[in-house]
XYZ file of C-alpha atoms in Angstrom:
701
model
C 64.204 100.243 81.565
C 65.279 98.209 84.568
C 67.208 98.985 87.715
C 70.248 96.948 88.761
C 72.963 97.326 91.372
C 76.525 96.892 90.122
C 79.062 96.715 92.952
C 76.567 98.641 95.097
C 75.941 101.360 92.547
C 72.341 101.620 91.333
C 71.987 102.105 87.562
C 69.020 102.127 85.168
C 69.537 100.338 81.845
C 67.272 98.789 79.179
C 66.051 95.353 80.332
C 67.508 93.648 77.267
C 71.040 94.659 78.212
C 73.387 91.812 79.188
C 75.020 91.882 82.665
C 78.235 92.850 80.851
C 76.588 95.927 79.194
C 75.001 96.839 82.527
C 78.374 96.667 84.284
C 79.922 98.889 81.644
C 77.083 101.373 82.012
C 78.018 101.550 85.717
C 81.688 102.048 84.903
C 82.899 98.523 85.809
C 85.361 96.852 83.461
C 84.535 93.237 82.408
C 87.311 91.247 80.716
C 86.274 89.175 77.631
C 87.603 87.154 74.756
C 84.723 85.558 72.956
C 82.163 88.402 73.340
C 82.033 91.075 70.689
C 79.456 93.788 70.354
C 78.657 93.073 66.649
C 78.638 89.300 66.836
C 76.253 86.787 68.399
C 76.883 85.606 71.986
C 78.941 82.460 72.261
C 79.651 82.440 76.019
C 82.510 79.990 75.629
C 85.610 81.759 76.964
C 84.205 82.340 80.545
C 86.458 85.280 81.143
C 83.552 87.626 81.845
C 82.438 85.882 85.050
C 80.573 87.930 87.661
C 78.802 87.098 90.956
C 75.014 87.421 91.051
C 73.360 87.940 94.430
C 70.780 85.345 95.184
C 72.020 83.221 92.262
C 73.822 79.905 92.303
C 77.014 79.660 94.382
C 79.220 79.980 91.418
C 80.045 82.850 89.059
C 77.862 83.669 86.052
C 78.945 84.481 82.515
C 77.888 88.154 82.102
C 77.777 88.112 78.380
C 75.041 85.422 78.260
C 72.647 86.632 80.914
C 70.172 89.541 80.471
C 69.173 92.017 83.129
C 65.521 91.015 82.693
C 66.449 87.354 83.634
C 67.698 88.376 87.059
C 65.626 87.937 90.211
C 64.843 90.873 92.380
C 65.464 90.777 96.102
C 62.985 89.155 98.635
C 61.302 92.485 99.229
C 61.390 93.668 95.560
C 64.866 95.235 95.789
C 66.683 95.711 92.466
C 68.798 92.680 91.483
C 72.478 92.904 92.356
C 75.744 91.777 90.769
C 79.382 92.039 91.787
C 82.382 92.364 89.485
C 85.202 92.471 92.037
C 84.575 89.881 94.783
C 87.089 87.207 95.822
C 84.916 84.598 94.067
C 85.061 86.558 90.781
C 88.839 87.180 91.099
C 89.590 83.524 91.773
C 87.291 82.418 88.923
C 88.965 84.791 86.423
C 92.405 83.648 87.473
C 91.339 80.043 87.027
C 89.914 80.812 83.514
C 93.053 82.658 82.487
C 95.260 79.729 83.685
C 93.035 77.350 81.700
C 93.264 79.446 78.510
C 97.017 79.588 78.787
C 97.485 75.878 79.191
C 98.350 75.441 75.458
C 99.217 78.977 74.509
C 102.941 79.057 73.574
C 103.545 82.380 75.424
C 105.775 83.506 72.473
C 104.987 87.198 72.832
C 108.394 88.480 71.599
C 107.972 86.819 68.247
C 104.187 87.199 67.876
C 103.113 89.717 65.342
C 100.398 90.916 67.653
C 102.880 91.756 70.387
C 102.025 95.174 71.841
C 98.401 95.018 70.520
C 97.277 91.852 72.165
C 94.139 91.562 74.286
C 95.529 88.489 75.887
C 98.665 90.349 77.050
C 96.537 93.101 78.577
C 94.037 90.813 80.307
C 96.708 88.370 81.536
C 98.452 91.205 83.298
C 95.223 92.597 84.775
C 93.324 89.431 85.656
C 95.748 86.559 85.390
C 98.207 84.854 87.765
C 101.995 84.572 87.685
C 102.074 80.778 87.762
C 100.759 77.790 85.991
C 99.958 74.394 87.599
C 99.905 72.634 84.211
C 103.096 70.507 83.976
C 102.182 68.175 81.118
C 103.238 68.705 77.498
C 101.374 71.340 75.624
C 99.503 70.315 72.577
C 100.674 71.327 69.138
C 98.354 72.371 66.319
C 99.363 72.667 62.705
C 98.991 76.052 61.155
C 96.190 76.244 58.510
C 96.149 77.788 55.064
C 93.129 80.030 54.768
C 94.266 82.263 51.956
C 96.909 84.798 51.006
C 95.816 87.480 53.474
C 95.502 85.909 56.928
C 98.449 84.108 58.548
C 97.623 81.425 61.099
C 99.470 80.440 64.312
C 96.963 77.916 65.582
C 98.944 77.059 68.728
C 97.798 80.355 70.071
C 94.111 79.785 69.305
C 91.824 79.751 72.393
C 88.650 78.783 70.444
C 86.821 82.019 71.121
C 85.136 81.503 67.745
C 85.063 85.201 66.878
C 86.420 84.418 63.395
C 83.780 81.741 62.811
C 80.975 84.022 63.887
C 82.210 86.930 61.815
C 82.598 84.965 58.605
C 79.212 83.328 59.095
C 77.204 86.346 60.321
C 78.822 89.441 58.847
C 80.722 88.258 55.819
C 78.082 85.686 54.815
C 80.332 82.694 54.060
C 80.114 79.253 55.773
C 83.721 78.190 55.167
C 85.234 78.460 58.669
C 84.368 76.268 61.611
C 85.576 74.059 64.494
C 86.479 70.395 63.960
C 87.040 67.839 66.628
C 86.220 67.735 70.319
C 87.970 68.522 73.564
C 91.737 68.576 73.268
C 91.529 67.738 69.586
C 89.298 70.744 68.627
C 90.737 72.994 65.941
C 89.515 76.012 64.013
C 89.893 75.635 60.250
C 88.336 76.174 56.859
C 86.717 73.500 54.837
C 89.591 71.338 53.464
C 91.948 74.245 54.326
C 90.733 76.258 51.315
C 91.210 80.000 50.988
C 88.399 82.146 52.373
C 86.290 83.630 49.621
C 85.017 86.778 51.319
C 86.032 90.365 50.475
C 85.924 91.171 54.225
C 88.041 88.261 55.530
C 90.861 90.536 56.790
C 88.678 91.816 59.586
C 89.267 88.509 61.472
C 92.825 89.838 62.104
C 91.390 92.689 64.168
C 88.878 90.361 65.891
C 91.387 87.706 66.990
C 92.253 88.447 70.598
C 95.338 86.219 70.929
C 97.425 86.503 67.776
C 96.270 83.219 66.176
C 95.239 85.225 63.071
C 97.530 87.904 61.904
C 98.185 89.792 58.684
C 100.230 87.768 56.254
C 101.502 90.579 54.064
C 102.450 92.703 57.160
C 104.032 89.784 59.041
C 107.248 90.889 60.828
C 107.444 94.127 58.930
C 107.167 96.471 61.921
C 106.149 96.823 65.532
C 103.259 99.071 66.540
C 105.412 101.409 68.607
C 107.532 102.196 65.587
C 104.634 103.505 63.513
C 103.194 106.914 62.950
C 99.402 106.724 62.939
C 97.388 109.010 60.651
C 93.600 109.122 60.493
C 92.379 109.168 56.949
C 89.709 108.076 54.424
C 89.760 105.124 52.034
C 89.327 105.714 48.295
C 89.204 102.154 46.935
C 85.482 102.566 46.490
C 82.847 105.251 46.981
C 81.940 104.130 50.558
C 84.525 106.417 52.205
C 85.489 103.926 54.895
C 87.319 105.561 57.857
C 90.821 104.200 58.144
C 94.100 104.649 59.984
C 97.279 104.667 57.912
C 100.375 103.455 59.855
C 103.622 104.557 58.392
C 107.307 104.346 59.156
C 109.538 107.011 57.539
C 108.280 107.462 53.943
C 106.624 104.100 53.752
C 103.077 103.057 54.525
C 103.278 99.786 56.491
C 99.643 98.920 57.017
C 96.042 100.222 56.925
C 93.521 99.571 59.696
C 89.855 100.541 60.186
C 88.481 103.300 62.336
C 85.044 103.036 63.926
C 82.378 105.009 62.209
C 78.853 103.848 62.832
C 77.398 105.764 59.993
C 79.644 104.343 57.240
C 81.786 101.241 57.824
C 81.061 100.448 61.544
C 84.414 98.854 62.384
C 85.022 96.786 59.213
C 86.924 97.560 56.004
C 87.246 95.562 52.796
C 90.297 93.513 51.973
C 91.221 95.866 49.127
C 91.260 98.744 51.557
C 93.306 96.905 54.119
C 95.916 95.262 51.988
C 96.395 97.555 48.964
C 99.299 99.401 50.779
C 102.079 97.487 48.936
C 100.724 98.869 45.678
C 101.473 102.428 46.987
C 105.146 101.848 46.447
C 105.180 99.645 43.350
C 105.363 100.871 39.776
C 105.355 104.437 40.958
C 105.859 107.507 38.763
C 108.518 109.513 40.592
C 109.733 111.936 37.858
C 108.353 113.727 34.919
C 108.585 112.101 31.475
C 108.360 113.582 27.971
C 107.885 111.482 24.851
C 110.748 112.018 22.356
C 111.188 110.029 19.201
C 108.337 107.752 20.219
C 109.930 106.951 23.643
C 109.280 108.366 27.049
C 112.354 109.951 28.527
C 112.898 111.399 31.982
C 112.790 115.235 32.022
C 112.964 118.087 34.489
C 109.769 119.709 35.848
C 110.510 122.869 33.868
C 110.981 121.026 30.622
C 107.761 118.894 31.117
C 105.651 121.927 32.066
C 107.028 124.035 29.213
C 106.268 121.235 26.735
C 102.682 120.943 27.984
C 102.137 124.735 28.086
C 103.346 125.043 24.485
C 100.929 122.327 23.271
C 97.960 123.706 25.176
C 98.568 127.207 23.842
C 98.747 125.857 20.319
C 95.595 123.815 20.793
C 93.492 126.833 21.880
C 90.125 125.583 23.138
C 90.528 122.097 21.634
C 91.556 120.728 25.081
C 89.744 118.065 27.106
C 90.140 116.600 30.605
C 88.958 113.279 32.074
C 89.202 112.621 35.828
C 89.880 109.101 37.078
C 88.362 107.119 39.928
C 90.782 108.355 42.584
C 90.872 112.131 41.910
C 90.180 114.493 44.792
C 87.997 117.544 44.627
C 90.943 119.909 44.819
C 92.719 118.793 41.696
C 89.451 118.488 39.722
C 88.547 122.081 40.659
C 92.021 123.303 39.676
C 91.914 121.377 36.340
C 88.447 122.705 35.571
C 89.674 126.251 36.225
C 92.755 125.688 34.026
C 90.535 124.540 31.072
C 88.192 127.451 31.669
C 91.180 129.819 31.222
C 91.640 128.495 27.647
C 87.892 128.529 26.903
C 87.199 124.783 27.114
C 84.244 123.193 28.886
C 85.372 119.581 28.066
C 85.595 118.122 31.518
C 84.170 114.804 32.748
C 84.357 112.576 35.844
C 81.661 110.189 34.779
C 82.250 106.753 33.125
C 81.652 106.408 29.418
C 78.121 107.244 28.266
C 76.749 107.874 31.740
C 73.061 108.711 32.060
C 73.726 111.151 34.943
C 72.960 114.459 33.346
C 74.688 117.624 34.575
C 71.257 119.277 34.718
C 69.906 116.742 37.198
C 69.495 117.617 40.893
C 71.916 116.252 43.505
C 69.333 113.700 44.643
C 69.792 112.000 41.236
C 73.341 110.893 41.876
C 73.702 110.246 45.631
C 72.803 107.429 47.985
C 69.965 109.396 49.521
C 68.898 107.099 52.344
C 72.493 107.023 53.547
C 74.387 103.768 54.321
C 73.178 103.631 57.914
C 69.632 104.301 56.515
C 69.693 100.862 54.880
C 68.759 99.471 58.266
C 65.443 101.374 58.095
C 64.361 99.972 54.764
C 61.534 97.434 54.569
C 62.069 96.346 50.867
C 65.143 96.593 48.569
C 65.518 96.468 44.832
C 69.041 96.291 43.444
C 69.337 97.450 39.749
C 72.480 96.729 37.716
C 74.797 96.411 40.645
C 76.804 93.866 42.579
C 77.240 95.562 45.911
C 79.488 92.766 47.211
C 82.121 93.802 44.669
C 81.308 97.486 44.180
C 80.825 98.433 47.878
C 81.556 95.582 50.227
C 80.553 97.556 53.334
C 77.211 98.539 51.838
C 76.645 94.823 51.107
C 77.497 93.981 54.663
C 74.956 96.541 55.866
C 72.271 94.987 53.568
C 73.070 91.546 54.927
C 72.904 92.779 58.498
C 69.406 94.271 57.875
C 68.286 91.131 56.086
C 69.385 88.927 59.022
C 67.729 91.239 61.500
C 64.423 91.770 59.749
C 64.198 89.298 56.903
C 63.151 92.076 54.506
C 62.460 91.127 50.901
C 65.281 91.842 48.350
C 65.046 91.748 44.603
C 67.759 91.973 41.964
C 67.556 93.100 38.360
C 70.783 92.385 36.554
C 73.470 89.649 36.574
C 72.757 87.042 39.173
C 75.565 86.700 41.803
C 76.167 85.404 45.306
C 75.489 88.513 47.377
C 75.621 86.571 50.727
C 71.843 86.960 51.310
C 68.747 85.631 49.742
C 67.056 87.665 46.978
C 64.554 87.300 44.220
C 66.186 87.472 40.793
C 63.487 89.280 38.705
C 65.380 89.554 35.392
C 68.559 90.725 33.712
C 67.688 93.959 31.915
C 65.723 97.083 31.347
C 62.519 95.283 30.289
C 62.197 93.758 33.818
C 62.640 97.132 35.370
C 59.929 98.656 33.137
C 57.558 95.859 34.051
C 58.206 96.361 37.783
C 57.655 100.125 37.400
C 54.394 99.339 35.729
C 53.211 97.354 38.641
C 53.637 93.884 37.137
C 54.770 90.890 39.155
C 54.584 89.866 42.820
C 57.447 92.120 43.871
C 55.594 95.162 42.542
C 52.939 94.337 45.139
C 55.578 94.145 47.914
C 56.987 97.576 46.840
C 53.492 98.980 46.738
C 52.944 98.052 50.417
C 56.385 99.228 51.559
C 56.710 102.226 53.782
C 60.447 102.692 53.210
C 61.388 101.127 49.890
C 65.067 101.296 48.923
C 65.990 101.312 45.267
C 69.761 100.813 44.748
C 70.953 101.755 41.212
C 74.424 100.712 40.209
C 76.679 102.395 37.763
C 76.287 99.333 35.514
C 72.652 100.420 35.026
C 73.288 104.106 34.285
C 76.451 103.818 32.117
C 76.141 102.020 28.711
C 79.161 102.747 26.562
C 77.607 100.813 23.588
C 73.974 101.895 23.956
C 74.324 105.556 24.855
C 73.212 107.873 27.617
C 69.446 107.564 27.201
C 69.427 104.052 28.786
C 70.980 105.489 32.019
C 68.509 108.413 32.051
C 65.493 106.133 31.667
C 66.800 103.735 34.348
C 67.148 106.662 36.797
C 63.586 107.782 35.904
C 62.054 104.361 36.512
C 64.043 103.851 39.721
C 62.844 107.217 40.950
C 59.282 106.108 40.189
C 59.710 102.935 42.219
C 61.205 104.951 45.135
C 58.294 107.433 45.290
C 55.195 105.801 43.747
C 54.205 103.576 46.594
C 50.949 104.424 48.346
C 52.357 103.956 51.837
C 55.798 105.587 51.353
C 56.632 107.831 54.316
C 56.717 111.539 53.334
C 60.303 112.131 54.651
C 61.778 108.865 53.233
C 64.027 109.224 50.196
C 64.617 105.711 48.949
C 66.405 106.538 45.717
C 70.050 105.447 46.051
C 72.743 105.632 43.382
C 75.594 103.359 44.286
C 78.867 104.699 42.853
C 82.039 102.658 42.747
C 84.577 105.495 42.367
C 85.717 107.797 45.130
C 85.945 110.790 42.822
C 82.530 110.596 41.253
C 80.211 112.478 43.567
C 82.788 115.185 44.370
C 83.405 115.779 40.642
C 79.619 116.004 39.967
C 79.247 118.423 42.901
C 81.827 120.902 41.536
C 80.509 120.570 37.991
C 83.457 118.581 36.518
C 81.117 117.608 33.726
C 80.650 118.964 30.147
C 79.704 122.572 30.044
C 79.902 125.507 27.703
C 79.732 123.295 24.629
C 81.961 120.545 26.086
C 81.336 116.806 25.512
C 81.488 113.693 27.757
C 84.522 111.500 28.312
C 83.583 108.973 25.576
C 83.043 111.706 23.039
C 86.310 113.409 24.015
C 88.185 110.166 23.265
C 86.285 109.843 19.969
C 87.068 113.446 18.944
C 90.736 112.765 19.898
C 90.704 109.709 17.602
C 89.299 111.840 14.783
C 91.955 114.510 15.266
C 89.354 117.129 16.418
C 90.718 117.332 19.955
C 94.416 118.287 20.101
C 95.178 117.943 23.860
C 93.730 115.523 26.423
C 94.435 115.678 30.195
C 94.032 112.302 31.928
C 93.790 113.013 35.631
C 94.581 109.500 36.930
C 92.138 108.190 34.301
C 93.214 104.650 33.343
C 89.888 102.860 32.847
C 89.539 103.840 29.149
C 90.655 102.323 25.845
C 93.747 104.478 25.238
C 94.187 103.120 21.709
C 91.130 105.170 20.639
C 92.828 108.581 21.441
C 94.497 108.763 18.009
C 97.265 111.297 17.604
C 96.052 113.633 20.360
C 98.713 115.026 22.778
C 97.914 113.170 26.075
C 99.068 114.551 29.414
C 98.853 112.044 32.223
C 98.779 113.362 35.803
C 98.874 110.307 37.977
C 100.699 108.040 40.379
C 101.342 104.654 38.702
C 102.630 103.256 35.401
C 99.208 102.067 34.307
C 97.329 102.446 31.022
C 97.247 106.205 31.008
C 100.999 106.482 31.547
C 101.744 104.008 28.736
C 99.796 106.222 26.289
C 100.918 109.569 27.577
C 103.119 112.033 25.745
C 103.949 113.804 28.924
C 103.771 112.251 32.450
C 103.516 114.516 35.467
C 103.916 112.400 38.624
C 101.422 113.002 41.371
C 100.525 111.903 44.913
C 98.311 109.047 46.124
C 95.608 109.452 48.762
C 98.043 108.632 51.511
C 100.446 111.356 50.330
C 98.080 114.322 50.273
C 95.254 116.065 52.056
C 92.317 115.757 49.652
C 88.550 116.226 49.844
C 86.366 113.308 48.778
C 82.633 112.993 48.741
C 81.294 109.454 49.214
C 78.353 107.825 47.507
C 75.919 109.175 50.098
C 77.150 112.746 49.559
C 79.187 112.846 52.733
C 82.177 115.256 52.613
C 85.429 113.726 53.941
C 89.089 114.654 53.962
C 92.189 112.484 53.717
C 95.323 113.414 55.742
C 98.882 113.096 54.422
C 100.635 110.092 56.101
C 103.861 110.089 54.036
C 105.395 112.234 51.272
C 105.286 111.355 47.525
C 108.339 109.566 46.220
C 111.081 111.265 44.204
C 110.005 114.408 42.348
C 106.265 113.655 42.538
C 104.090 116.529 43.707
C 100.441 116.945 44.824
C 98.084 117.096 41.886
C 96.707 120.556 42.477
C 100.179 121.981 42.757
C 101.144 120.483 39.411
C 98.099 122.147 37.787
C 98.849 125.462 39.469
C 102.457 125.311 38.239
C 101.226 124.470 34.756
C 98.969 127.470 34.740
C 101.966 129.639 35.575
C 103.966 128.141 32.756
C 101.028 128.968 30.411
C 101.108 132.575 31.545
C 97.633 132.248 33.030
C 98.286 131.626 36.766
C 95.335 130.367 38.786
C 94.285 132.573 41.699
C 95.639 130.385 44.515
C 99.113 129.555 45.739
C 98.364 127.297 48.648
C 96.048 124.453 49.641
C 94.274 126.862 52.012
C 93.629 129.404 49.278
C 92.401 126.725 46.950
C 89.940 125.366 49.506
C 88.737 128.845 50.266
C 87.897 129.251 46.536
C 86.080 125.845 46.548
C 84.153 126.662 49.665
C 83.101 130.098 48.387
C 81.626 128.463 45.243
C 80.377 125.251 46.804
C 79.575 125.952 50.525
C 78.382 122.408 51.265
C 81.921 121.068 50.753
C 83.108 122.978 53.815
C 80.820 120.924 56.075
C 83.177 117.999 56.751
C 81.566 114.647 57.665
C 78.081 116.017 56.864
C 75.558 115.215 54.177
C 73.579 117.869 52.254
C 70.202 116.030 52.177
C 68.610 115.375 48.801
C 65.037 116.527 48.374
C 62.374 113.888 47.856
C 60.515 116.335 45.595
C 63.482 116.323 43.167
C 63.401 112.520 43.020
C 59.654 112.626 42.216
C 60.288 115.037 39.356
C 62.836 112.606 37.873
C 60.147 109.970 37.741
C 58.108 112.026 35.337
C 60.593 111.777 32.465
C 59.384 110.232 29.203
C 60.836 106.739 28.738
C 62.324 106.001 25.332
C 64.384 102.818 25.944
C 62.890 99.463 25.074
C 65.526 97.063 26.188
C 69.081 96.964 27.602
C 71.155 94.588 29.673
C 72.294 95.444 33.147
C 75.663 94.290 34.491
C 78.131 95.171 37.238
C 80.949 97.585 36.341
C 83.451 95.568 38.344
C 84.518 92.142 37.189
C 87.727 91.902 39.181
C 87.311 93.199 42.766
C 90.999 93.115 43.581
C 92.190 94.893 40.303
C 89.841 97.751 39.994
C 92.257 100.691 40.061
C 95.950 101.487 39.329
C 97.047 101.104 42.944
C 95.420 97.717 43.276
C 96.841 96.564 39.930
C 100.336 97.503 41.149
C 99.909 95.478 44.330
C 101.442 92.003 44.430
C 99.057 91.024 47.276
C 96.018 92.099 45.232
C 97.368 90.115 42.282
C 97.671 87.038 44.389
C 94.116 87.608 45.752
C 92.787 87.909 42.225
C 94.536 84.672 41.153
C 93.186 82.907 44.230
C 89.640 84.167 43.558
C 89.862 83.086 39.951
C 90.921 79.578 41.089
C 88.028 79.555 43.454
C 85.646 80.488 40.640
C 87.144 77.762 38.394
C 86.703 75.168 41.094
C 83.054 76.306 41.583
C 82.376 76.133 37.863
């Protein structure tokens, strides 16, 4: 710690603090454009100037000077700085005047109007005149992809976008060309950015040079209702803010959560909002004469009730990737009332067994805990596509510590260096047996992190045993090292679906003689399963369901709706309050931002109404009563934003399983990042992104 005087106030701060951080610790406000807490220091906007006592007779950039670099007084007095002297005021006004030389001052038509750092700081620290009388320079707008709109006349060369794409996103496609007056920020040959995190440069840009292309001129910030919620595009559970106007979601922005997404979100999270209103199911449909025809709720529910009663216990239910805990619990209770235990939330032929402890299917070290790891092995996963924010956290740790990373599975550009050990189960078995140089690295690691993707535990063609054996070997790698710390749980299962952990927590898996999702579809094809509920489940081959009566409870006209005999329109994550459990086991709740379109209703309410039509009403009539029932049975789900820790001893037990698999390939479960769920597939923006990404891949090949 070091002592420093800020405007006469003595404060004690760590000696590695910059003068800007020290000033903020003392309660003094320092304006800035180029500086950002999560990016490297550029020191090129000069807006953060302060006066240092005993220093040179000119102001100093507070972002680029550390407290430990300051000289004490002649008698050992603490060093001193000033943030409000006439010198500082004049210097800031001069910098602001300089930055505004070429800025077009088009605030009324700028899409960042009302949310612009430049506006705020020009009012607080600028002047009301400009001595620049020459013609302003003009810079052509650049094409950098379908997501980010450029207005390069406004650019002040703070280089935040360049540093973000290089340091956080891990792409080297953005930079500054030219010198002096001719300097311009651009991408290489004006190509589209290839990162899944590129939309974050919109939030970073302090002057409106980079804005949201899909959102351009759609709304002003003061028109919008802001709702804090949770993202469900993957299993990370990024904290988001949903901005809506009337019954329409206008945009989605990140919220700061240091434990999960820091202040970033993926492009799918940010730009999927147009898919919320496209291809929506807004009324019930019943198939008559081979065609789906609109029906009333009473007719649709009566049709379903009659078929379920006729089927007896030959009823199955599969939950999709976006299902909340509430509707899964309600559907499980509905099937229990007819004597069926055929429920499943897992992908086809998943090795995650219902009898396994919770530690076997959660990201035990937590997302923030990645930064504590000293060696990482990724098995059958592509975190860049499956969980972009987890990948960003891995890259952050790799840049900070240079830790060794190994991959078993399909080789891919993960934005950081790694050792590709092999493509399948044989490599994993060799590593677990202590063969190879990386086995030695793991053996010496104190906090090894073993990330297992769903591509390694779900093998539709090879069966469940492969997944179980993969989990067992991964558990062995996480616990077998001779130096592993006693309280470190390095086994991490990386899910890619928001519904997965919550469904596993409440037991939405086969029980009481039930079978898994793949077997349910197989039984339906054979005519041995009469009724099949698809709770937003679209990632299956619907042609295999045979003549079974399929009830689709979902939001979009995707694969499940096309096959359905009855469609019951439901609500998306922005239209309901739902409980989700992310991949680390953290309980989170979405909040309703808008109401569902047309006659659509919340999923749990549909299931409750159906139980009434069947003459077996479920014991809850409101969301509060439903949650009370869930919390009574699963108390950990009541602890919002908390993680029930997984026991290391449970992981060690998993490692003792007998291995039966000889060989199997590992691959990622996501091939198209932008088209991974029904909402994304309904989005025109995501479709354009997918086409752009395909073009980039073609060009690379």
